[in-house]
Coordinates of C-alpha atoms in Angstrom, one line a residue:
Chain N
X1 CA 46.5 109.7 132.4
X2 CA 45.6 110.0 128.8
X3 CA 47.5 107.8 126.3
X4 CA 47.9 108.6 122.5
X5 CA 49.5 106.8 119.5
X6 CA 50.9 108.9 116.7
X7 CA 52.4 108.1 113.4
X8 CA 55.7 110.0 112.8
X9 CA 57.6 109.6 109.4
X10 CA 61.2 110.2 108.8
X11 CA 61.9 111.7 105.4
X12 CA 64.9 112.7 103.6
X13 CA 67.5 111.5 101.0
X14 CA 69.3 108.1 101.4
X15 CA 72.2 107.9 103.9
X16 CA 71.3 111.1 105.8
X17 CA 70.9 109.0 109.0
X18 CA 67.2 108.5 109.4
X19 CA 67.6 104.8 110.5
X20 CA 70.4 105.8 112.9
X21 CA 68.4 108.6 114.5
X22 CA 65.5 106.1 115.1
X23 CA 68.0 103.6 116.4
X24 CA 69.6 106.1 118.7
X25 CA 66.3 107.2 120.1
X26 CA 64.6 103.8 120.4
X27 CA 67.5 101.6 121.3
X28 CA 70.2 104.2 122.2
X29 CA 72.7 102.5 119.8
X30 CA 74.6 103.5 116.7
X31 CA 76.1 101.5 113.9
X32 CA 78.6 103.2 111.6
X33 CA 77.9 100.6 108.8
X34 CA 75.5 102.1 106.3
X35 CA 72.6 99.7 105.3
X36 CA 70.1 101.3 103.0
X37 CA 66.4 101.0 103.9
X38 CA 63.9 99.4 101.7
X39 CA 60.2 100.1 102.1
X40 CA 59.3 101.2 105.6
X41 CA 60.6 100.2 109.1
X42 CA 58.3 100.8 111.9
X43 CA 59.6 101.2 115.4
X44 CA 57.7 102.1 118.5
X45 CA 58.7 104.1 121.5
X46 CA 56.5 105.3 124.3
X47 CA 57.2 108.6 126.1
X48 CA 55.7 110.6 128.9
X49 CA 55.0 114.1 127.3
X50 CA 54.3 116.9 129.8
X51 CA 51.6 119.3 128.8
X52 CA 50.1 122.5 130.5
X53 CA 48.0 120.8 133.0
X54 CA 48.7 117.0 132.7
X55 CA 51.4 114.4 131.7
X56 CA 50.2 112.2 128.8
X57 CA 51.7 108.9 127.6
X58 CA 52.5 109.0 123.9
X59 CA 53.3 106.1 121.9
X60 CA 55.3 107.2 118.8
X61 CA 55.1 104.9 115.8
X62 CA 58.3 105.9 113.9
X63 CA 58.1 105.2 110.2
X64 CA 61.7 105.0 108.9
X65 CA 61.1 105.4 105.1
X66 CA 63.5 104.6 102.3
X67 CA 65.4 107.6 101.2
X68 CA 64.2 108.6 97.7
X69 CA 63.4 111.6 95.9
X70 CA 60.9 109.8 93.7
X71 CA 57.3 110.0 94.9
X72 CA 55.1 107.1 94.1
X73 CA 51.9 105.5 95.0
X74 CA 53.8 103.2 97.4
X75 CA 55.5 106.3 99.1
X76 CA 52.0 107.9 99.4
X77 CA 50.6 104.8 101.2
X78 CA 53.4 105.0 103.7
X79 CA 52.6 108.7 104.4
X80 CA 48.8 108.2 104.9
X81 CA 47.8 109.0 108.6
X82 CA 51.1 110.7 109.5
X83 CA 50.6 113.1 112.4
X84 CA 54.2 114.4 112.4
X85 CA 57.4 114.1 110.4
X86 CA 61.0 114.6 110.8
X87 CA 62.7 116.0 107.7
X88 CA 66.3 114.8 107.8
X89 CA 69.4 116.2 105.9
X90 CA 72.9 115.5 106.1
X91 CA 75.1 118.5 107.1
X92 CA 78.0 117.0 104.9
X93 CA 75.9 117.0 101.7
X94 CA 74.4 120.3 100.6
X95 CA 71.9 118.8 98.3
X96 CA 70.1 117.0 101.0
X97 CA 68.9 120.2 102.6
X98 CA 67.7 121.6 99.2
X99 CA 65.7 118.5 98.6
X100 CA 63.7 118.7 101.9
X101 CA 60.9 121.1 100.6
X102 CA 60.1 118.4 98.0
X103 CA 59.5 115.8 100.8
X104 CA 57.4 118.2 102.8
X105 CA 55.3 119.0 99.7
X106 CA 54.8 115.3 99.0
X107 CA 53.8 114.6 102.7
X108 CA 51.3 117.5 102.6
X109 CA 49.6 116.3 99.6
X110 CA 48.9 113.0 101.3
X111 CA 48.5 113.7 104.9
X112 CA 47.5 117.5 104.9
X113 CA 49.4 120.0 107.1
X114 CA 51.2 118.0 109.8
X115 CA 53.7 119.1 112.5
X116 CA 57.2 119.1 111.0
X117 CA 60.7 119.2 112.6
X118 CA 63.9 119.6 110.7
X119 CA 67.0 117.5 111.7
X120 CA 70.3 118.3 110.3
X121 CA 72.3 115.3 111.1
X122 CA 76.0 114.3 111.3
X123 CA 76.8 117.3 113.5
X124 CA 79.9 115.2 114.7
X125 CA 81.6 115.7 111.3
X126 CA 82.2 119.5 111.3
X127 CA 85.2 119.5 109.1
X128 CA 83.0 118.0 106.3
X129 CA 79.9 120.3 106.8
X130 CA 78.6 122.0 103.7
X131 CA 75.5 123.3 105.5
X132 CA 75.4 126.0 108.1
X133 CA 73.0 126.1 111.0
X134 CA 71.8 129.4 109.6
X135 CA 70.8 127.6 106.4
X136 CA 68.9 125.0 108.4
X137 CA 67.2 127.6 110.5
X138 CA 66.2 129.5 107.3
X139 CA 64.7 126.4 105.9
X140 CA 62.9 125.3 109.0
X141 CA 61.4 128.7 109.3
X142 CA 59.7 128.4 105.9
X143 CA 57.9 125.2 107.3
X144 CA 57.4 127.1 110.5
X145 CA 59.1 124.1 112.2
X146 CA 61.7 123.9 114.9
X147 CA 65.0 122.6 113.9
X148 CA 67.8 120.4 115.6
X149 CA 71.4 119.9 114.8
X150 CA 71.7 116.2 115.6
X151 CA 74.3 113.6 115.7
X152 CA 73.0 110.0 115.7
X153 CA 76.6 108.9 116.3
X154 CA 77.0 110.7 119.6
X155 CA 73.4 111.2 120.5
X156 CA 73.5 115.0 120.3
X157 CA 69.9 116.5 120.4
X158 CA 68.3 113.3 119.2
X159 CA 66.2 112.5 122.2
X160 CA 65.4 116.2 122.6
X161 CA 64.1 116.3 119.0
X162 CA 61.8 113.3 119.3
X163 CA 60.4 114.5 122.6
X164 CA 59.9 118.0 121.3
X165 CA 58.0 116.6 118.4
X166 CA 55.9 114.5 120.7
X167 CA 55.1 117.5 122.8
X168 CA 54.0 119.5 119.8
X169 CA 51.9 116.8 118.6
X170 CA 50.1 116.6 121.9
X171 CA 49.8 120.3 122.0
X172 CA 47.8 120.1 118.8
X173 CA 45.1 117.8 120.4
X174 CA 45.0 119.1 123.9
Chain A
X1 CA 33.2 77.7 98.3
X2 CA 36.8 77.2 98.4
X3 CA 37.9 73.8 99.1
X4 CA 39.7 73.6 102.5
X5 CA 42.7 71.7 100.9
X6 CA 43.1 74.4 98.3
X7 CA 43.0 77.2 100.9
X8 CA 45.7 75.4 102.9
X9 CA 47.8 74.9 99.8
X10 CA 47.5 78.6 98.9
X11 CA 48.5 79.6 102.3
X12 CA 51.7 77.4 102.2
X13 CA 52.7 78.2 98.7
X14 CA 52.2 81.9 98.8
X15 CA 54.0 82.2 102.1
X16 CA 51.1 84.1 103.7
X17 CA 49.4 84.2 107.0
X18 CA 46.1 85.8 107.7
X19 CA 43.9 87.2 110.6
X20 CA 40.3 88.0 110.7
X21 CA 39.1 90.7 113.0
X22 CA 35.7 91.8 113.9
X23 CA 34.2 95.3 113.8
X24 CA 36.0 96.1 117.1
X25 CA 39.1 94.9 115.5
X26 CA 39.3 91.8 118.0
X27 CA 40.9 88.9 116.4
X28 CA 38.5 86.1 115.6
X29 CA 40.8 83.8 113.4
X30 CA 44.4 83.4 112.6
X31 CA 46.2 81.0 110.3
X32 CA 48.9 80.3 107.8
X33 CA 52.6 81.1 108.4
X34 CA 52.2 82.4 112.0
X35 CA 55.9 83.2 112.1
X36 CA 55.3 86.2 109.9
X37 CA 53.5 87.8 112.8
X38 CA 56.6 87.3 114.9
X39 CA 57.6 90.8 115.9
X40 CA 58.6 91.8 119.3
X41 CA 55.5 92.5 121.5
X42 CA 52.8 91.2 119.2
X43 CA 49.9 89.2 120.4
X44 CA 48.4 86.4 118.3
X45 CA 45.8 85.3 120.7
X46 CA 42.1 85.3 119.5
X47 CA 40.5 88.3 121.2
X48 CA 43.7 90.4 121.0
X49 CA 43.5 93.7 119.0
X50 CA 44.4 93.7 115.3
X51 CA 46.5 96.7 116.0
X52 CA 48.5 94.9 118.4
X53 CA 49.2 92.1 115.7
X54 CA 49.9 94.6 113.0
X55 CA 51.0 97.9 114.6
X56 CA 52.0 99.4 111.3
X57 CA 48.2 99.9 110.9
X58 CA 48.3 102.7 113.5
X59 CA 47.9 105.8 111.6
X60 CA 45.6 104.1 109.0
X61 CA 42.6 104.5 111.2
X62 CA 40.7 106.4 108.3
X63 CA 41.3 103.4 106.0
X64 CA 40.3 100.7 108.5
X65 CA 37.1 102.6 109.3
X66 CA 36.4 102.8 105.5
X67 CA 36.9 99.0 105.4
X68 CA 34.5 98.4 108.2
X69 CA 32.0 100.7 106.8
X70 CA 32.3 99.0 103.4
X71 CA 33.2 102.1 101.5
X72 CA 36.8 100.7 100.8
X73 CA 37.3 97.3 99.6
X74 CA 41.0 97.0 100.4
X75 CA 44.4 98.7 101.0
X76 CA 47.9 97.5 101.4
X77 CA 51.1 98.6 102.9
X78 CA 54.0 97.2 100.8
X79 CA 57.6 96.2 101.8
X80 CA 57.2 96.5 105.7
X81 CA 60.5 95.7 107.4
X82 CA 60.3 93.4 110.4
X83 CA 62.7 91.4 112.5
X84 CA 62.2 87.9 113.8
X85 CA 63.0 86.6 117.2
X86 CA 66.7 86.1 116.1
X87 CA 66.9 89.7 115.1
X88 CA 67.0 88.8 111.4
X89 CA 65.3 91.2 108.9
X90 CA 62.5 90.0 106.8
X91 CA 60.0 91.9 104.5
X92 CA 56.2 91.7 104.4
X93 CA 53.4 93.2 102.6
X94 CA 50.3 93.9 104.4
X95 CA 47.0 93.4 102.6
X96 CA 43.8 94.5 104.2
X97 CA 40.3 93.7 102.9
X98 CA 36.7 94.4 104.2
X99 CA 35.6 91.0 105.4
X100 CA 32.1 90.1 104.2
X101 CA 29.9 87.2 105.4
X102 CA 27.7 85.2 102.9
X103 CA 25.0 87.9 103.2
X104 CA 27.4 90.4 101.9
X105 CA 27.6 92.5 105.1
X106 CA 31.0 93.7 106.3
X107 CA 31.6 92.0 109.6
X108 CA 35.3 93.0 110.0
X109 CA 38.7 93.0 108.3
X110 CA 40.7 90.3 106.7
X111 CA 44.4 91.0 107.2
X112 CA 46.7 89.1 105.0
X113 CA 50.5 89.2 105.5
X114 CA 52.8 88.1 102.7
X115 CA 56.5 87.3 102.9
X116 CA 58.3 89.3 100.2
X117 CA 61.6 88.9 101.7
X118 CA 63.3 87.5 98.5
X119 CA 62.1 90.6 96.6
X120 CA 63.1 92.9 99.5
X121 CA 66.6 91.5 99.9
X122 CA 67.2 91.7 96.1
X123 CA 65.9 95.4 96.1
X124 CA 68.0 96.2 99.1
X125 CA 71.2 94.7 97.6
X126 CA 70.7 96.8 94.4
X127 CA 69.8 100.0 96.2
X128 CA 72.7 99.5 98.6
X129 CA 75.2 99.2 95.6
X130 CA 73.6 102.3 93.9
X131 CA 73.7 104.4 97.0
X132 CA 77.1 103.4 97.9
X133 CA 78.4 104.1 94.3
X134 CA 76.7 107.6 94.6
X135 CA 78.4 108.3 97.9
X136 CA 81.7 107.3 96.5
X137 CA 81.2 109.4 93.5
X138 CA 80.4 112.4 95.7
X139 CA 83.5 111.8 97.9
X140 CA 85.6 111.6 94.7
X141 CA 83.9 114.7 93.3
X142 CA 84.6 116.7 96.6
X143 CA 88.2 115.3 96.6
X144 CA 88.6 116.4 93.1
X145 CA 87.3 120.0 93.9
X146 CA 89.9 120.2 96.6
X147 CA 92.6 119.0 94.4
X148 CA 91.6 121.5 91.7
X149 CA 91.6 124.3 94.2
X150 CA 95.0 123.3 95.6
X151 CA 96.2 123.0 91.9
X152 CA 95.1 126.5 91.1
X153 CA 96.8 127.8 94.1
X154 CA 100.0 126.0 93.2
X155 CA 99.7 127.3 89.7
X156 CA 99.2 130.9 90.9
X157 CA 102.2 130.4 93.2
X158 CA 104.3 129.0 90.3
X159 CA 103.3 132.0 88.1
X160 CA 104.4 134.3 90.8
X161 CA 107.6 132.5 91.2
X162 CA 108.2 132.7 87.4
X163 CA 107.3 136.3 87.2
X164 CA 109.7 137.1 90.1
X165 CA 112.5 135.1 88.5
X166 CA 111.9 136.8 85.1
X167 CA 111.8 140.4 86.6
X168 CA 115.0 139.5 88.7
X169 CA 116.8 138.1 85.7
X170 CA 115.8 141.0 83.5
X171 CA 116.9 143.6 86.0
X172 CA 120.2 141.8 86.6
X173 CA 121.1 141.9 82.9
X174 CA 121.1 145.7 82.7
X175 CA 123.8 146.3 85.2
X176 CA 125.7 143.3 83.8
X177 CA 125.7 144.8 80.4
X178 CA 127.3 147.9 82.0
X179 CA 130.0 145.8 83.7
X180 CA 130.8 143.9 80.6
X181 CA 130.9 147.0 78.6
X182 CA 133.3 148.8 80.9
X183 CA 135.6 145.7 81.1
X184 CA 135.7 145.6 77.4
X185 CA 136.4 149.3 77.5
X186 CA 139.3 148.9 80.1
X187 CA 140.8 146.0 78.0
X188 CA 140.6 147.9 74.8
X189 CA 141.5 151.4 75.8
X190 CA 144.1 152.6 73.3
X191 CA 145.4 155.3 75.6
X192 CA 145.7 153.7 79.0
X193 CA 146.9 150.2 79.1
X194 CA 146.0 148.2 82.2
X195 CA 148.8 147.6 84.8
X196 CA 149.8 144.1 84.6
X197 CA 149.0 143.4 88.3
X198 CA 145.3 144.3 87.6
X199 CA 144.9 142.6 84.3
X200 CA 144.3 139.3 85.8
X201 CA 141.8 140.6 88.3
X202 CA 139.8 142.3 85.7
X203 CA 139.8 139.3 83.6
X204 CA 138.3 137.3 86.5
X205 CA 135.6 140.0 86.8
X206 CA 134.9 139.6 83.1
X207 CA 134.6 135.9 83.3
X208 CA 132.4 136.0 86.4
X209 CA 130.2 138.7 84.9
X210 CA 129.8 136.6 81.7
X211 CA 128.9 133.5 83.8
X212 CA 126.3 135.6 85.6
X213 CA 124.9 136.8 82.3
X214 CA 124.7 133.1 81.2
X215 CA 122.9 132.2 84.4
X216 CA 120.4 135.1 84.0
X217 CA 119.7 134.2 80.4
X218 CA 119.0 130.6 81.4
X219 CA 116.8 131.7 84.1
X220 CA 114.8 133.9 81.6
X221 CA 114.7 131.0 79.0
X222 CA 113.3 128.7 81.7
X223 CA 110.6 131.1 82.7
X224 CA 109.7 131.8 79.1
X225 CA 109.4 128.1 78.2
X226 CA 107.4 127.4 81.2
X227 CA 105.0 130.3 80.4
X228 CA 104.9 129.2 76.8
X229 CA 106.3 132.6 75.6
X230 CA 109.1 131.2 73.4
X231 CA 108.6 132.1 69.8
X232 CA 110.4 130.1 67.1
X233 CA 111.3 131.3 63.7
X234 CA 111.4 128.1 61.7
X235 CA 113.4 127.9 58.6
X236 CA 115.8 125.6 56.5
X237 CA 118.9 125.1 58.6
X238 CA 122.1 123.3 57.8
X239 CA 123.0 121.6 61.0
X240 CA 126.5 120.8 59.8
X241 CA 127.3 124.5 59.5
X242 CA 125.7 125.3 62.9
X243 CA 127.8 122.7 64.6
X244 CA 131.0 123.9 62.8
X245 CA 130.2 127.5 63.9
X246 CA 129.4 126.6 67.5
X247 CA 132.5 124.4 67.8
X248 CA 134.7 127.3 66.5
X249 CA 133.4 129.3 69.3
X250 CA 134.6 126.7 71.7
X251 CA 138.0 126.2 70.2
X252 CA 139.9 127.9 73.1
X253 CA 138.2 125.5 75.7
X254 CA 139.0 122.5 73.4
X255 CA 142.5 123.6 73.3
X256 CA 142.8 124.4 76.9
X257 CA 141.6 120.8 77.8
X258 CA 143.4 119.2 74.9
X259 CA 140.3 117.6 73.8
X260 CA 140.0 116.2 70.2
X261 CA 136.8 117.3 68.4
X262 CA 135.3 115.7 65.3
X263 CA 132.1 116.2 63.3
X264 CA 130.9 113.1 61.5
X265 CA 128.4 114.1 58.9
X266 CA 126.5 112.3 56.2
X267 CA 127.5 113.7 52.7
X268 CA 124.0 114.6 51.6
X269 CA 122.4 115.6 54.8
X270 CA 118.9 117.1 54.5
X271 CA 118.3 120.6 56.0
X272 CA 116.6 120.6 59.3
X273 CA 113.3 122.7 59.8
X274 CA 114.1 124.6 63.0
X275 CA 115.0 127.8 64.5
X276 CA 118.6 128.6 63.8
X277 CA 119.4 130.7 66.9
X278 CA 117.7 128.2 69.2
X279 CA 119.5 125.2 67.5
X280 CA 122.8 127.1 68.0
X281 CA 121.8 127.4 71.7
X282 CA 121.0 123.7 71.8
X283 CA 124.4 122.6 70.4
X284 CA 126.2 125.4 72.4
X285 CA 124.8 123.8 75.8
X286 CA 125.6 120.4 74.8
X287 CA 129.2 121.0 73.5
X288 CA 129.8 123.2 76.6
X289 CA 128.7 120.2 78.8
X290 CA 130.7 117.8 76.9
X291 CA 133.9 119.9 77.3
X292 CA 133.1 120.6 80.9
X293 CA 132.5 117.0 82.0
X294 CA 135.2 115.4 80.0
X295 CA 138.6 115.2 81.7
X296 CA 141.7 116.5 79.8
X297 CA 142.8 114.7 76.6
X298 CA 139.3 113.5 76.0
X299 CA 137.2 113.2 72.9
X300 CA 134.1 115.0 71.7
X301 CA 132.3 113.9 68.5
X302 CA 129.1 115.3 67.0
X303 CA 127.5 113.0 64.5
X304 CA 124.7 114.0 62.1
X305 CA 122.9 111.4 60.2
X306 CA 119.4 111.2 58.3
X307 CA 117.0 108.6 59.4
X308 CA 114.8 107.9 56.3
X309 CA 112.4 105.7 58.1
X310 CA 111.5 108.4 60.7
X311 CA 112.3 111.3 58.2
X312 CA 114.4 113.0 60.9
X313 CA 118.0 114.1 61.4
X314 CA 119.6 112.4 64.4
X315 CA 122.3 114.4 66.1
X316 CA 124.5 112.7 68.7
X317 CA 126.9 114.6 70.9
X318 CA 129.3 112.1 72.4
X319 CA 132.0 112.6 74.9
X320 CA 134.5 110.4 76.8
X321 CA 133.6 112.2 80.1
X322 CA 132.7 111.1 83.6
X323 CA 129.3 109.8 82.5
X324 CA 126.0 110.0 84.4
X325 CA 125.1 107.5 87.1
X326 CA 122.2 105.3 86.0
X327 CA 120.0 106.4 88.8
X328 CA 120.3 110.0 87.6
X329 CA 119.5 109.4 84.1
X330 CA 115.7 109.8 84.5
X331 CA 116.2 113.2 86.3
X332 CA 118.7 114.7 83.9
X333 CA 116.9 117.6 82.2
X334 CA 114.7 118.5 85.1
X335 CA 115.2 122.0 86.4
X336 CA 118.1 122.5 88.8
X337 CA 119.0 118.8 88.8
X338 CA 122.6 118.1 88.5
X339 CA 124.1 114.4 88.5
X340 CA 125.4 113.2 91.8
X341 CA 129.0 112.8 90.3
X342 CA 129.4 116.4 88.9
X343 CA 131.9 117.3 91.6
X344 CA 134.3 115.0 89.8
X345 CA 134.5 117.7 86.9
X346 CA 135.1 120.6 89.4
X347 CA 132.9 122.7 87.3
X348 CA 130.1 125.0 88.2
X349 CA 126.5 124.7 86.8
X350 CA 122.9 125.5 87.8
X351 CA 121.2 122.4 86.3
X352 CA 119.1 124.5 83.9
X353 CA 120.9 124.1 80.6
X354 CA 119.7 120.6 79.8
X355 CA 116.2 121.5 80.8
X356 CA 116.3 124.3 78.3
X357 CA 118.0 122.2 75.7
X358 CA 115.3 119.4 75.9
X359 CA 112.4 122.0 75.8
X360 CA 113.8 123.6 72.8
X361 CA 114.3 120.4 71.0
X362 CA 110.7 119.3 71.9
X363 CA 109.4 122.8 70.9
X364 CA 110.9 122.2 67.5
X365 CA 109.1 118.8 67.1
X366 CA 112.2 116.7 68.0
X367 CA 113.1 114.7 71.1
X368 CA 116.2 114.2 73.3
X369 CA 117.4 111.0 74.9
X370 CA 120.6 110.1 76.7
X371 CA 122.8 107.0 76.9
X372 CA 125.6 107.1 79.4
X373 CA 128.1 104.7 81.1
X374 CA 129.7 105.8 84.3
X375 CA 133.3 106.7 83.9
X376 CA 133.3 106.2 80.2
X377 CA 131.2 109.0 78.6
X378 CA 127.7 110.0 77.6
X379 CA 125.9 110.5 74.4
X380 CA 123.0 113.0 73.9
X381 CA 120.7 112.3 71.0
X382 CA 118.6 114.9 69.4
X383 CA 116.1 114.5 66.5
X384 CA 115.2 117.4 64.1
X385 CA 112.6 117.4 61.6
X386 CA 113.8 117.8 58.1
X387 CA 113.0 120.5 55.5
X388 CA 111.8 118.3 52.6
X389 CA 113.9 118.2 49.6
X390 CA 116.8 120.6 50.7
X391 CA 120.2 118.9 51.0
X392 CA 123.3 120.4 52.3
X393 CA 126.3 120.3 49.9

């Protein structure tokens, strides 16, 4: 069985739920208390990714980056070697979706064209939504990326999203 | 060559640890603050892979290869979050250098890990506060937008209500005018005199129609005031004459209830700058109330005096009536509010008159306030701006 390691970055504005998505995927936990991330927190999870003819072992190095719209040399250093990225927005804050193209642009500058996935998080707060699934779909289409309406709080589509990204990354090298 | 003592001191003082790996990234040496390497699953044994020791380097393969090839001298990854065995967060910066032997050849990588927890925690604290403030601001902004929308809806509903009241009151006045006209005609018909049995009935119809007309006029006034449609014609007004004239209109009521009425006026009272018709309406409302809410054989006084300090005329309408409960005083003058003891006077009312009175006083640049003692009477104070230099005789 082939084994692979891939660097995956989570990008998006602060408090959209990047850390919570990683925590839900890696540890299957959720904490309602918001703690802002400084720098980068790297987590690791190994999954079995099915392909056309084989099952491969993929170690996902998940880079949970501080949410900031400012692009700097430090941010660039975090993005080097990225194979895939999850662009995360918060469905309760319209601006967070509008800012995603900027993150994708910065990433492409540093790491070239990488596999993207869009996550519209906080699906569990429908009464506060300012973003529709159609808007998310439209933006994801511009990146040629799949999108997922996620909830780190209840776990909705979180595992599916990470595994789908893993599969897409392996499809690129098979 | 660096002295060993100095090297050890630097490792301690700078809170750093180091690892040297060969071309195959196998660890050859490790030293300094080894606890900085303490993350779950890392292996610090000589011979283990550098990528197991610093898994954050996965993804930096191109940079690592460039270091080993000698084409890149160093690269760093700043402010990496790690957790110690107790689950506590600490921050490190990873410095990576091409490791060269004495002959200058690159034989591997020098990996230095620096504890930057103090800086990291300070940054985290500041960022946390900034982000929370922003989120709070966003919440407030959204709540404000909702309130504004609700407010606009309420204003629209209020405007609709005012429009309805205004139209209804206006439409009521036309048939009322006919009723009053015909009653007047019946009473004053020189040819056919009314049968005595019917005279009292027609008199009741006339009084009821007049009361209905007063109510519709009040409703129209309230809607006009609320909508800002009241136009004032300001001029020099002799308040003493106004009060005398209004009081004369109420003479039958004073006599019926056997009230004594008195005007106390300063000899040289300045003229007020106000709208004569609206000022008559103000005193008419107040005198009507004073008569209405004062039991028989009571006393009603209107005093007019000039306050040179404030340059205003202060009018006070005092009665010896039922008074207003203290708890109701703050609500007197609000639309449709009537004091809780009005039943004692056995009189009708809509609770609009004082609201109109207060609004008209304020529109003319004055103010109104009330002093009252339950069971002893009330005084309604009003101020009017003066028309400089003109004094009544």
